[in-house]
PDB file of C-alpha atoms and ligand atoms in Angstrom:
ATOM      1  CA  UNK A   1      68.763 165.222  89.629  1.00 51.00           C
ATOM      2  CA  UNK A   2      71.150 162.256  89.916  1.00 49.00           C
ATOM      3  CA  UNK A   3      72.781 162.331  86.609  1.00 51.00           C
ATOM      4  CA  UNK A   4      76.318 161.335  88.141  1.00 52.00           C
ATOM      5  CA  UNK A   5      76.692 158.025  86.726  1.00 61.00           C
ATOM      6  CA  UNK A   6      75.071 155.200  85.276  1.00 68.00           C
ATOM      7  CA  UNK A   7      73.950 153.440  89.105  1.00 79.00           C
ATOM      8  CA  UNK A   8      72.067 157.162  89.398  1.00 90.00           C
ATOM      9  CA  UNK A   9      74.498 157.617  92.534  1.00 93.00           C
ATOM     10  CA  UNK A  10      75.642 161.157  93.647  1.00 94.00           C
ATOM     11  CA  UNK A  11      79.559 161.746  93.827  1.00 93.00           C
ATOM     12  CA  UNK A  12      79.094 161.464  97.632  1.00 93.00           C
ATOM     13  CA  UNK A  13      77.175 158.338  97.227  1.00 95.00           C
ATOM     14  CA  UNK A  14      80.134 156.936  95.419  1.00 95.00           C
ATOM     15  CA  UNK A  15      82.832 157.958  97.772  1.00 94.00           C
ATOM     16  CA  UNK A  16      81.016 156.663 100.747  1.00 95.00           C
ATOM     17  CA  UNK A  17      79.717 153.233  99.096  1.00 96.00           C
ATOM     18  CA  UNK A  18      82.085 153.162  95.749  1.00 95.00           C
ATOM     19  CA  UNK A  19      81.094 152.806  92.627  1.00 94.00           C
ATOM     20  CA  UNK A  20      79.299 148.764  92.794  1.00 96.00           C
ATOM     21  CA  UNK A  21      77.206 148.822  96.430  1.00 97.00           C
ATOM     22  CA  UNK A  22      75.517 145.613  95.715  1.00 97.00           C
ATOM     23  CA  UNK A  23      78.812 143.819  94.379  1.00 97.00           C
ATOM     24  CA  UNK A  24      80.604 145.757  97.527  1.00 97.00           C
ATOM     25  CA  UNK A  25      77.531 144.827  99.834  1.00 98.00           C
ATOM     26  CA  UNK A  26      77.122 141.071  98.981  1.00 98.00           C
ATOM     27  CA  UNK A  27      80.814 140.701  99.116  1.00 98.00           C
ATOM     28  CA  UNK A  28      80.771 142.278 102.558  1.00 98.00           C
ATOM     29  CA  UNK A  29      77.517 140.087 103.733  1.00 98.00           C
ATOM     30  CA  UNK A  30      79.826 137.118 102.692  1.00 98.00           C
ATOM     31  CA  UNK A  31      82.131 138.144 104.634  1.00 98.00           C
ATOM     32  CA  UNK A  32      80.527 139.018 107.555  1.00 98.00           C
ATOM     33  CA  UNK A  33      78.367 135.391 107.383  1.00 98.00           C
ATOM     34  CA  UNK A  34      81.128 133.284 107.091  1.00 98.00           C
ATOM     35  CA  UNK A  35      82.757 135.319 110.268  1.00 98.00           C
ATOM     36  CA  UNK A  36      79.413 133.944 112.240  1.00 98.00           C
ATOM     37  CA  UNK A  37      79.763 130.467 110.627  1.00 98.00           C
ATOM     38  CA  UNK A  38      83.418 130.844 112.194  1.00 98.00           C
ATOM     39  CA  UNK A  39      81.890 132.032 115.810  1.00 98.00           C
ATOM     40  CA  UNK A  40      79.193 129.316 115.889  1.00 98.00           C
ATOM     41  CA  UNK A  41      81.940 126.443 115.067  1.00 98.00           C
ATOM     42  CA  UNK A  42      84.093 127.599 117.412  1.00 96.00           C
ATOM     43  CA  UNK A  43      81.200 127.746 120.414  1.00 97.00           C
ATOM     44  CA  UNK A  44      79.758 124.243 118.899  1.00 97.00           C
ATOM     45  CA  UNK A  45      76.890 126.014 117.877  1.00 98.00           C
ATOM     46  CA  UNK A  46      74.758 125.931 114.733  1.00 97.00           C
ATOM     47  CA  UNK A  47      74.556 129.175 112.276  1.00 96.00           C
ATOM     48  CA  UNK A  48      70.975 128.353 111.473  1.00 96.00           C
ATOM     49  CA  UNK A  49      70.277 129.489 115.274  1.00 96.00           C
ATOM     50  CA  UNK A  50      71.770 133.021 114.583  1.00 98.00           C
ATOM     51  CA  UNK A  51      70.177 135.509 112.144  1.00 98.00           C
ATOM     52  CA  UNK A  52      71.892 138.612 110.819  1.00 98.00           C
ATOM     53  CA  UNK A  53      69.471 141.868 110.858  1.00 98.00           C
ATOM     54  CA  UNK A  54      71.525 144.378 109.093  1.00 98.00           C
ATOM     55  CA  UNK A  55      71.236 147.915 110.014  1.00 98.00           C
ATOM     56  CA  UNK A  56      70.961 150.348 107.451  1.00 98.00           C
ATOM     57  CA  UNK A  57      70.893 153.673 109.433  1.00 97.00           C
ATOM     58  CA  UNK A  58      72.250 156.395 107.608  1.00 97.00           C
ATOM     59  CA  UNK A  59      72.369 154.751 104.308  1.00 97.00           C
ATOM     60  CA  UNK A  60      70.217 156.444 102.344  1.00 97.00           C
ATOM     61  CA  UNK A  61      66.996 154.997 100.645  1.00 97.00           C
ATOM     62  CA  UNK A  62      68.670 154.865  97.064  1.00 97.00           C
ATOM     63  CA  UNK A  63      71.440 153.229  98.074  1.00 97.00           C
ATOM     64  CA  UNK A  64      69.582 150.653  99.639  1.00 98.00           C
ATOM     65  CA  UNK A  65      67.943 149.308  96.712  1.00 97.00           C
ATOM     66  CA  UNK A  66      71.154 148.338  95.654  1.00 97.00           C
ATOM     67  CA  UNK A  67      71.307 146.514  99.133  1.00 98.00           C
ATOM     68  CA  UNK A  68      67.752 144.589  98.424  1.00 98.00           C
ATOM     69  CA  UNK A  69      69.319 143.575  94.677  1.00 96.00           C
ATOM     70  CA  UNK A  70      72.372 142.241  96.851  1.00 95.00           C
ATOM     71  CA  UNK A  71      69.636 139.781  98.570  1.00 96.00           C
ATOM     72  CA  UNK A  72      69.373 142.345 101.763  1.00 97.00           C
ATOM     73  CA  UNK A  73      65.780 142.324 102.625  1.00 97.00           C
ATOM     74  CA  UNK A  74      65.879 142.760 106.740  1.00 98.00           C
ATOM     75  CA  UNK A  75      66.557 146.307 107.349  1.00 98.00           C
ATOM     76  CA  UNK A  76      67.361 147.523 110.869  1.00 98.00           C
ATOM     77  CA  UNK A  77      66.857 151.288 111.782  1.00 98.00           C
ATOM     78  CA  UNK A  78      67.457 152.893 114.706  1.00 97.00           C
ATOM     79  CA  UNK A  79      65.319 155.860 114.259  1.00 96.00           C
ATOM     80  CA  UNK A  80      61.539 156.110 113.559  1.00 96.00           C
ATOM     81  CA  UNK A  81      61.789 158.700 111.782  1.00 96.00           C
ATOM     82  CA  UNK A  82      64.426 157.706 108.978  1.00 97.00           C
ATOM     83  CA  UNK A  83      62.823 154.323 108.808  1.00 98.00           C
ATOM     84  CA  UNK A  84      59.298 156.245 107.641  1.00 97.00           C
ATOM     85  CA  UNK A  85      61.329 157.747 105.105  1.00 98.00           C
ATOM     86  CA  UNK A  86      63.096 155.380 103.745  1.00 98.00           C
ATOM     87  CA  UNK A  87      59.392 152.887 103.754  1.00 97.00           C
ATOM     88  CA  UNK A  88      58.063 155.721 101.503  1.00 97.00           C
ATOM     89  CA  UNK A  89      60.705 155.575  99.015  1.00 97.00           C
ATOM     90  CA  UNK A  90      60.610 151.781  99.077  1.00 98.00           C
ATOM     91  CA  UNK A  91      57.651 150.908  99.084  1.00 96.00           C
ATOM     92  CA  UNK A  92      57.789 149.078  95.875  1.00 97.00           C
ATOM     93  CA  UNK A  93      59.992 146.398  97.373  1.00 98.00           C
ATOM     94  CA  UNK A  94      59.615 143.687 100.439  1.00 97.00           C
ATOM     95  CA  UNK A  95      61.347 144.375 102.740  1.00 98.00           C
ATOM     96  CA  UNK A  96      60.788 143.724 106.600  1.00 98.00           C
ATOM     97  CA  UNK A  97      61.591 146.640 108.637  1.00 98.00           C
ATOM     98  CA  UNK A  98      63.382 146.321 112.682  1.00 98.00           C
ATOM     99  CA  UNK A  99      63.346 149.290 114.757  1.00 98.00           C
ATOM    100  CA  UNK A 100      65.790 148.872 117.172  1.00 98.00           C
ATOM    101  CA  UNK A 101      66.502 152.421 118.953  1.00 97.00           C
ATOM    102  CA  UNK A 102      64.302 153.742 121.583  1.00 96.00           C
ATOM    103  CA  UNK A 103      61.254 155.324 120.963  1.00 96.00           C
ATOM    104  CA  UNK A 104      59.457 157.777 122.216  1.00 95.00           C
ATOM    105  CA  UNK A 105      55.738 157.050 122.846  1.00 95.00           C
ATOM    106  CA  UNK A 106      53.914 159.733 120.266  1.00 95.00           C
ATOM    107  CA  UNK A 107      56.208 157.875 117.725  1.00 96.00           C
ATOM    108  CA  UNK A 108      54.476 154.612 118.883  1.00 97.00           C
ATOM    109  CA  UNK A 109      51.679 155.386 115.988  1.00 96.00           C
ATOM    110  CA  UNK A 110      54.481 155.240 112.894  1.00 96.00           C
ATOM    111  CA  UNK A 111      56.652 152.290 114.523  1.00 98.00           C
ATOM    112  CA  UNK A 112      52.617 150.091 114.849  1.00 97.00           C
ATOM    113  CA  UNK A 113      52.363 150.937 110.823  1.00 95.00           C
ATOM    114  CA  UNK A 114      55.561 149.682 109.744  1.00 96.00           C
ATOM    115  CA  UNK A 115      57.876 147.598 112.142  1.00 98.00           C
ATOM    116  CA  UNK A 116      57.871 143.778 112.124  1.00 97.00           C
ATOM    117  CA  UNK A 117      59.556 143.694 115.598  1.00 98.00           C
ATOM    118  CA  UNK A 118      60.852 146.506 117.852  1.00 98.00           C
ATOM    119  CA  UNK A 119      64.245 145.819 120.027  1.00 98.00           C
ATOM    120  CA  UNK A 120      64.003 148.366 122.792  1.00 98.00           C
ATOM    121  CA  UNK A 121      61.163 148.045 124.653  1.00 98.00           C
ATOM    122  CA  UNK A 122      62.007 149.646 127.554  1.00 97.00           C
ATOM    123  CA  UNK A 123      59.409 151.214 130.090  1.00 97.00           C
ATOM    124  CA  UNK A 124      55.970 150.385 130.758  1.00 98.00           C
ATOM    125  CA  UNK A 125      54.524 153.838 129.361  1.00 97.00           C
ATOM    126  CA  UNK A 126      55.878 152.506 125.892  1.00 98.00           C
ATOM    127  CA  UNK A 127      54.316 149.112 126.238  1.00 98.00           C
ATOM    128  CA  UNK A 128      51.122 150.273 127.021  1.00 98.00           C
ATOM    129  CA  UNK A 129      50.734 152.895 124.257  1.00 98.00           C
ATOM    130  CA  UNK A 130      52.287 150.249 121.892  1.00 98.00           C
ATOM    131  CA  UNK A 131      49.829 147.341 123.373  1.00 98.00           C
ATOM    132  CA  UNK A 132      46.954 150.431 122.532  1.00 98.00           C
ATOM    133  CA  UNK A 133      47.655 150.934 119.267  1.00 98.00           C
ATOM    134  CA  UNK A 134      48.823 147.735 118.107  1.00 98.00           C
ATOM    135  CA  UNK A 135      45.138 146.248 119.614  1.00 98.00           C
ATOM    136  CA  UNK A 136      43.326 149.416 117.550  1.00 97.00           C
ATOM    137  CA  UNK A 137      44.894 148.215 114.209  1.00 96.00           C
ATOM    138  CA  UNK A 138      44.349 143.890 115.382  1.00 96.00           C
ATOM    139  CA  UNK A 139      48.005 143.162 115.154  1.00 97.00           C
ATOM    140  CA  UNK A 140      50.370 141.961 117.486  1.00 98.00           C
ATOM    141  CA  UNK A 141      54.188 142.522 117.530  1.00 98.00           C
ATOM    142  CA  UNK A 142      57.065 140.824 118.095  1.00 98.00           C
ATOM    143  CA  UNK A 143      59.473 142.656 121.251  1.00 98.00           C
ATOM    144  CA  UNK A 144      62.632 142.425 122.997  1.00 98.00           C
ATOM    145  CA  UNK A 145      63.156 143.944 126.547  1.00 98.00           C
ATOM    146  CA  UNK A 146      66.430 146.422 126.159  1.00 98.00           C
ATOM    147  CA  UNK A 147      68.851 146.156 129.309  1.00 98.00           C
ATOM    148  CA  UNK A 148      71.436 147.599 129.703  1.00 98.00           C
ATOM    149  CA  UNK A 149      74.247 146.111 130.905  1.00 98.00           C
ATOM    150  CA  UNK A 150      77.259 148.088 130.820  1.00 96.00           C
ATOM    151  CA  UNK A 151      75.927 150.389 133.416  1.00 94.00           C
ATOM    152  CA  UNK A 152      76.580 153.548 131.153  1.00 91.00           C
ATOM    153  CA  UNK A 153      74.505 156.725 131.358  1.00 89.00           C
ATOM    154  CA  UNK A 154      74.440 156.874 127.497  1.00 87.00           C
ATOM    155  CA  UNK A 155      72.567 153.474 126.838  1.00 89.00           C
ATOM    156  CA  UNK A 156      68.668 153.097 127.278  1.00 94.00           C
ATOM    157  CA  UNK A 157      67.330 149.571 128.659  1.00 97.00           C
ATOM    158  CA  UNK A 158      66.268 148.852 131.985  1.00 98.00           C
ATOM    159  CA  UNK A 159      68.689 148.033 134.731  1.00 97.00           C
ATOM    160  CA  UNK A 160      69.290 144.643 135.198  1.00 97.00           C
ATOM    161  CA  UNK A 161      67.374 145.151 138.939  1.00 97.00           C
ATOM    162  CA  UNK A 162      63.948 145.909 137.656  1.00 97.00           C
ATOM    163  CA  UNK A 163      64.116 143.548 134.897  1.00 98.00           C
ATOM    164  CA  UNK A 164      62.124 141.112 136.670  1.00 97.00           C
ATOM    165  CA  UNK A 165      59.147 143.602 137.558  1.00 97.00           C
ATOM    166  CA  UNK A 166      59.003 145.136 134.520  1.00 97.00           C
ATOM    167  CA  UNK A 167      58.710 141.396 132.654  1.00 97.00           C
ATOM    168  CA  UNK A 168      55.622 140.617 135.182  1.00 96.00           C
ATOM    169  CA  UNK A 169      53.636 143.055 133.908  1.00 96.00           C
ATOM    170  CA  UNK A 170      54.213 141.951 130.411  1.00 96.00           C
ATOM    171  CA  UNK A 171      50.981 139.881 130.653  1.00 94.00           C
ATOM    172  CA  UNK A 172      48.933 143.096 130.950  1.00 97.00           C
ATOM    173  CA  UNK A 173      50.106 143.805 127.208  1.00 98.00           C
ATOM    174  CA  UNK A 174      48.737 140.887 125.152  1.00 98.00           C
ATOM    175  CA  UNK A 175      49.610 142.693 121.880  1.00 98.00           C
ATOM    176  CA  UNK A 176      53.125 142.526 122.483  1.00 98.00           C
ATOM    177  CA  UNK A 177      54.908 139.204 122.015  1.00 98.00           C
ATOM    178  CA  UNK A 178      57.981 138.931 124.168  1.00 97.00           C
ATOM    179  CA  UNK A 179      61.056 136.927 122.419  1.00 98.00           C
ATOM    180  CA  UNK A 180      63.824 138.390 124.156  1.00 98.00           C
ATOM    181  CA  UNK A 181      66.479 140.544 125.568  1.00 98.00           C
ATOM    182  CA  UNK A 182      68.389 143.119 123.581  1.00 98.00           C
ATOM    183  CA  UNK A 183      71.395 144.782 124.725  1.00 98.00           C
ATOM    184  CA  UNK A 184      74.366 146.648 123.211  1.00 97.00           C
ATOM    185  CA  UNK A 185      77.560 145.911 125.007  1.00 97.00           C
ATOM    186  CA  UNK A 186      80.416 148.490 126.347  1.00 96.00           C
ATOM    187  CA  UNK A 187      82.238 150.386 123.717  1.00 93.00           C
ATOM    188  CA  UNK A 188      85.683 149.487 124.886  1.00 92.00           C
ATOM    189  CA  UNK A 189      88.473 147.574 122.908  1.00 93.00           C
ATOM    190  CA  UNK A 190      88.615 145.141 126.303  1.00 95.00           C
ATOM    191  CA  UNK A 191      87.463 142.012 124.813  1.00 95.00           C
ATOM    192  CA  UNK A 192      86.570 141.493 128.942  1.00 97.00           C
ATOM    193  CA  UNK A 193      84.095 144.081 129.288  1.00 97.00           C
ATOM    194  CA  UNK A 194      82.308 143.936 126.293  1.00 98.00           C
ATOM    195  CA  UNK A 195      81.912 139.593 127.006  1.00 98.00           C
ATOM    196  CA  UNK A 196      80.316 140.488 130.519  1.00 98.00           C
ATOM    197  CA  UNK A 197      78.166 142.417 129.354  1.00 98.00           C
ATOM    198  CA  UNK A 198      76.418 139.901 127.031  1.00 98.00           C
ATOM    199  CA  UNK A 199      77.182 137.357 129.812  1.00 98.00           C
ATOM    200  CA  UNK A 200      75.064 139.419 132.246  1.00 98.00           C
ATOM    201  CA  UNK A 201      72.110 139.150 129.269  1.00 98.00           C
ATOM    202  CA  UNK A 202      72.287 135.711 129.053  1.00 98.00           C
ATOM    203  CA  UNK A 203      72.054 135.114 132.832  1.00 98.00           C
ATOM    204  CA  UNK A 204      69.486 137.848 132.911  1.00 98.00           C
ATOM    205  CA  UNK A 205      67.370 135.907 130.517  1.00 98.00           C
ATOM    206  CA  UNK A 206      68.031 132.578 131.785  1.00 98.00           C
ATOM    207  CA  UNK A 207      65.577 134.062 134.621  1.00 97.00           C
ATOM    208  CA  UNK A 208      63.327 135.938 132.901  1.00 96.00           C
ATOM    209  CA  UNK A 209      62.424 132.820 130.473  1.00 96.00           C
ATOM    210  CA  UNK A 210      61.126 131.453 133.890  1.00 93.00           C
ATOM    211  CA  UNK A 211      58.851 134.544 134.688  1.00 93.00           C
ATOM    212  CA  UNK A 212      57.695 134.193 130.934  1.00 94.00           C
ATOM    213  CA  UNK A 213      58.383 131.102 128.894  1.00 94.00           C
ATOM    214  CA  UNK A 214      58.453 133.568 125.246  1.00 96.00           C
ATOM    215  CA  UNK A 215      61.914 135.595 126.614  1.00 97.00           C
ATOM    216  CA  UNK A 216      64.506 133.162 125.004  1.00 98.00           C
ATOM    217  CA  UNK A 217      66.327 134.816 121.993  1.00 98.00           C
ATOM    218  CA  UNK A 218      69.131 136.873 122.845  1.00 98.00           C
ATOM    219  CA  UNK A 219      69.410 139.753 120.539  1.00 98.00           C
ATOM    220  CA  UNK A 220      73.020 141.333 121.037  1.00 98.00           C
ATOM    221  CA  UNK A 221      76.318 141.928 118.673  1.00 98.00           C
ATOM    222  CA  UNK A 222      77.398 144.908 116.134  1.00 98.00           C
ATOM    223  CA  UNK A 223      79.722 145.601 113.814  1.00 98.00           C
ATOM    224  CA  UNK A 224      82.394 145.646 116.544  1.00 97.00           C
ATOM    225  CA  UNK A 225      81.464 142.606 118.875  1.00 98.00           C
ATOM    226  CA  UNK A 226      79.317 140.034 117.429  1.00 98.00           C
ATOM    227  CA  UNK A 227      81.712 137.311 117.225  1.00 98.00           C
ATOM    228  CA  UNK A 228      82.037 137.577 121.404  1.00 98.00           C
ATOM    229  CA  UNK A 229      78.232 137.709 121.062  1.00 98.00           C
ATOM    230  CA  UNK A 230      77.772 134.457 119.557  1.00 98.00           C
ATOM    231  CA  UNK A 231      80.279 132.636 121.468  1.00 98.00           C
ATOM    232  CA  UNK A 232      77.848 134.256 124.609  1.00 98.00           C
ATOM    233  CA  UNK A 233      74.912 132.898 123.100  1.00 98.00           C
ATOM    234  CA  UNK A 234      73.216 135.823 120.553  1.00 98.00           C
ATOM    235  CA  UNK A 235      70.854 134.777 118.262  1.00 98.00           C
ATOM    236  CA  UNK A 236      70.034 137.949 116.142  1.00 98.00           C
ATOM    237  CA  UNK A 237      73.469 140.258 115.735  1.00 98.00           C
ATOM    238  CA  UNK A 238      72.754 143.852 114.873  1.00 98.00           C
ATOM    239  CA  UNK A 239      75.425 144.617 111.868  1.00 98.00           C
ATOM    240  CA  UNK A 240      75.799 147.525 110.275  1.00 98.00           C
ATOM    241  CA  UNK A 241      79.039 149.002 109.354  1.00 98.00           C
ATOM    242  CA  UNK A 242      80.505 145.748 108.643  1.00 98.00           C
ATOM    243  CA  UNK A 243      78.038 145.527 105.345  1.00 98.00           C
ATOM    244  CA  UNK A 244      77.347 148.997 104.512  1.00 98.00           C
ATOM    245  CA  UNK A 245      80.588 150.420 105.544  1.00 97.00           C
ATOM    246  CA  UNK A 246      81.807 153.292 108.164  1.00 95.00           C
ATOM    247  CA  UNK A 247      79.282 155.736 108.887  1.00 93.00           C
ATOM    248  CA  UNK A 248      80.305 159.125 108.708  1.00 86.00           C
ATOM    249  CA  UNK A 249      78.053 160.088 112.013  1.00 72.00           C
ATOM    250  CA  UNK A 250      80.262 158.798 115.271  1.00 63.00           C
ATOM    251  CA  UNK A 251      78.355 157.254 117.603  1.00 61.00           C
ATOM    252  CA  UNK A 252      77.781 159.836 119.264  1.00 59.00           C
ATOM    253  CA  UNK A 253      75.346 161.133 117.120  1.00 58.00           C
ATOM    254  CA  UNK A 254      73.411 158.027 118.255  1.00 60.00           C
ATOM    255  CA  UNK A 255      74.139 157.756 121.625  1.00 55.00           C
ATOM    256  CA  UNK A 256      74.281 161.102 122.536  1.00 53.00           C
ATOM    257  CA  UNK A 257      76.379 161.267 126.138  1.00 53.00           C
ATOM    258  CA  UNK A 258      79.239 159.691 124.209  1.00 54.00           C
ATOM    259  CA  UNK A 259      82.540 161.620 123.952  1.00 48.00           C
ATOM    260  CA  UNK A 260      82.169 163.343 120.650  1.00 45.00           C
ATOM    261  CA  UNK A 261      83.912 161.611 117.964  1.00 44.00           C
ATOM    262  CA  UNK A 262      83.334 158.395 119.648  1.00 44.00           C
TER     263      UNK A 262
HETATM  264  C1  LIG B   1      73.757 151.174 114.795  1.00 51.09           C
HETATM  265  C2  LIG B   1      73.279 150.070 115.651  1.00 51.09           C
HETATM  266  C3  LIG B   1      73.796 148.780 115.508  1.00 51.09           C
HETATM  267  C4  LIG B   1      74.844 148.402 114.482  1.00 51.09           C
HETATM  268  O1  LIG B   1      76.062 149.035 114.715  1.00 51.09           O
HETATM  269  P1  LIG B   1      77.264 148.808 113.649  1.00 51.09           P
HETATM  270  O2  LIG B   1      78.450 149.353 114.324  1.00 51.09           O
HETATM  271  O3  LIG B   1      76.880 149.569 112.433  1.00 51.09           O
HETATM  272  O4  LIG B   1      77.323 147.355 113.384  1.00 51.09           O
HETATM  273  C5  LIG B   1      73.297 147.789 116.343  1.00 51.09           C
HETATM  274  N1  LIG B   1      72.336 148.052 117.259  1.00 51.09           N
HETATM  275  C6  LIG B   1      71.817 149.275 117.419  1.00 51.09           C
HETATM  276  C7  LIG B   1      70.766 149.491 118.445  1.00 51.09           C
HETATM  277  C8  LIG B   1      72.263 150.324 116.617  1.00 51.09           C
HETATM  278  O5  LIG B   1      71.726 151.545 116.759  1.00 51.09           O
END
């Protein structure tokens, strides 16, 4: 029963998102657009060569069709699981789904259904179930190699060291279409850290384009750090809580290994 208000949105719903999510959403996507406008002119780039995919984790399904009527109609999830949910409740309207967490291989299955491109490819057990079941239903999909480059224990990717390996054995895959590198940076408030951390992507893929000529997009930049991102060169940005608001899950609930509360 959702008999709260006229939107349909629970009491919750409205504390969280307030009582207009698509004025509140388009007014944040504004926002958060002219901020990489901003970043581009300032690293004499051009903001056609950087594309927002905004991640909806956490916001739930209802909710997001205020998001689509707000002109959202990329949504990034970070779990298979919540993405199949939320593609059953909106099924009635385009959208193009991004998975962008790591996945575990019997997940591969549901990702192959629904996803449009995956950012976290990261082991060769993964691309070869993904290469399987991708070539079972004749599709291909688009992938970025995850790295990671802060060196922490809580972040999947591959280590920078057996990047170069792991993108030589890409051929054996001919399912999967290689576009990039994905990486999230350091969670740390020195602007330092988190820039050598994409800086380290960008020279990673400068090398890997020359193993295979498809690596070239850089996909890196949240909430937090995209503006550093795009003056290092990102050309998809992750953003989430800068649209859709804080979540009420820390981080750590996503990267577990984090200090709780992070
Ligand atoms: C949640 C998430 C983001 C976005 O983070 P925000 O802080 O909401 O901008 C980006 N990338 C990945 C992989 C994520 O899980």
């Amino acid at each position: 029963m959702r008999p709260f208000s006229k939107t349909g949105l629970l009491p919750e719903e409205i504390a969280r998102f307030g009582a207009d999510p698509a004025g509140t959403f388009a007014a944040n996507l504004c926002a958060v657009q002219d901020r990489i406008a901003a970043a581009c002119h300032r690293s004499g780039r051009h903001p056609e060569d950087v594309r927002l995919l905004p991640v909806t984790k956490t916001v739930p399904a209802n909710v997001l069709r205020f998001a689509h009527a707000a002109g959202i109609s990329d949504f990034g999830e970070n779990k298979l699981q919540e993405a199949r949910d939320k593609q059953a409740d909106l099924g009635d309207l385009s959208i193009r789904w991004s998975i962008i967490g790591h996945l575990q291989t019997n997940k591969v299955k549901y990702l192959v259904r629904l996803a449009s491109e995956f950012h976290a490819l990261d082991s060769i057990r993964l691309a070869e179930e993904l290469n399987r079941r991708l070539d079972a239903q004749n599709r291909d999909l688009d992938v970025f190699v995850q790295v990671n480059t802060s060196g922490e224990d809580s972040k999947y990717g591959l280590r920078p060291d057996d990047l170069r390996p792991f993108i030589e054995r890409l051929a054996d895959y001919p399912r999967l279409k290689p576009r990039g590198l994905m990486t999230l940076a350091i969670f740390s408030a020195e602007t330092d850290r988190v820039r050598g951390c994409f800086r380290l992507l960008r020279d990673l893929r400068d090398r890997a384009v020359a193993v295979h000529p498809g690596l070239t997009q850089l996909s890196m930049g949240m909430s937090a750090d995209f503006e550093t991102a795009i003056e290092e060169g990102a050309h998809i940005v992750r953003v989430g809580q800068a649209i859709f608001g804080a979540r009420p899950t820390g981080d750590a609930f996503y990267w577990p290994g984090l200090a709780p509360g992070a």
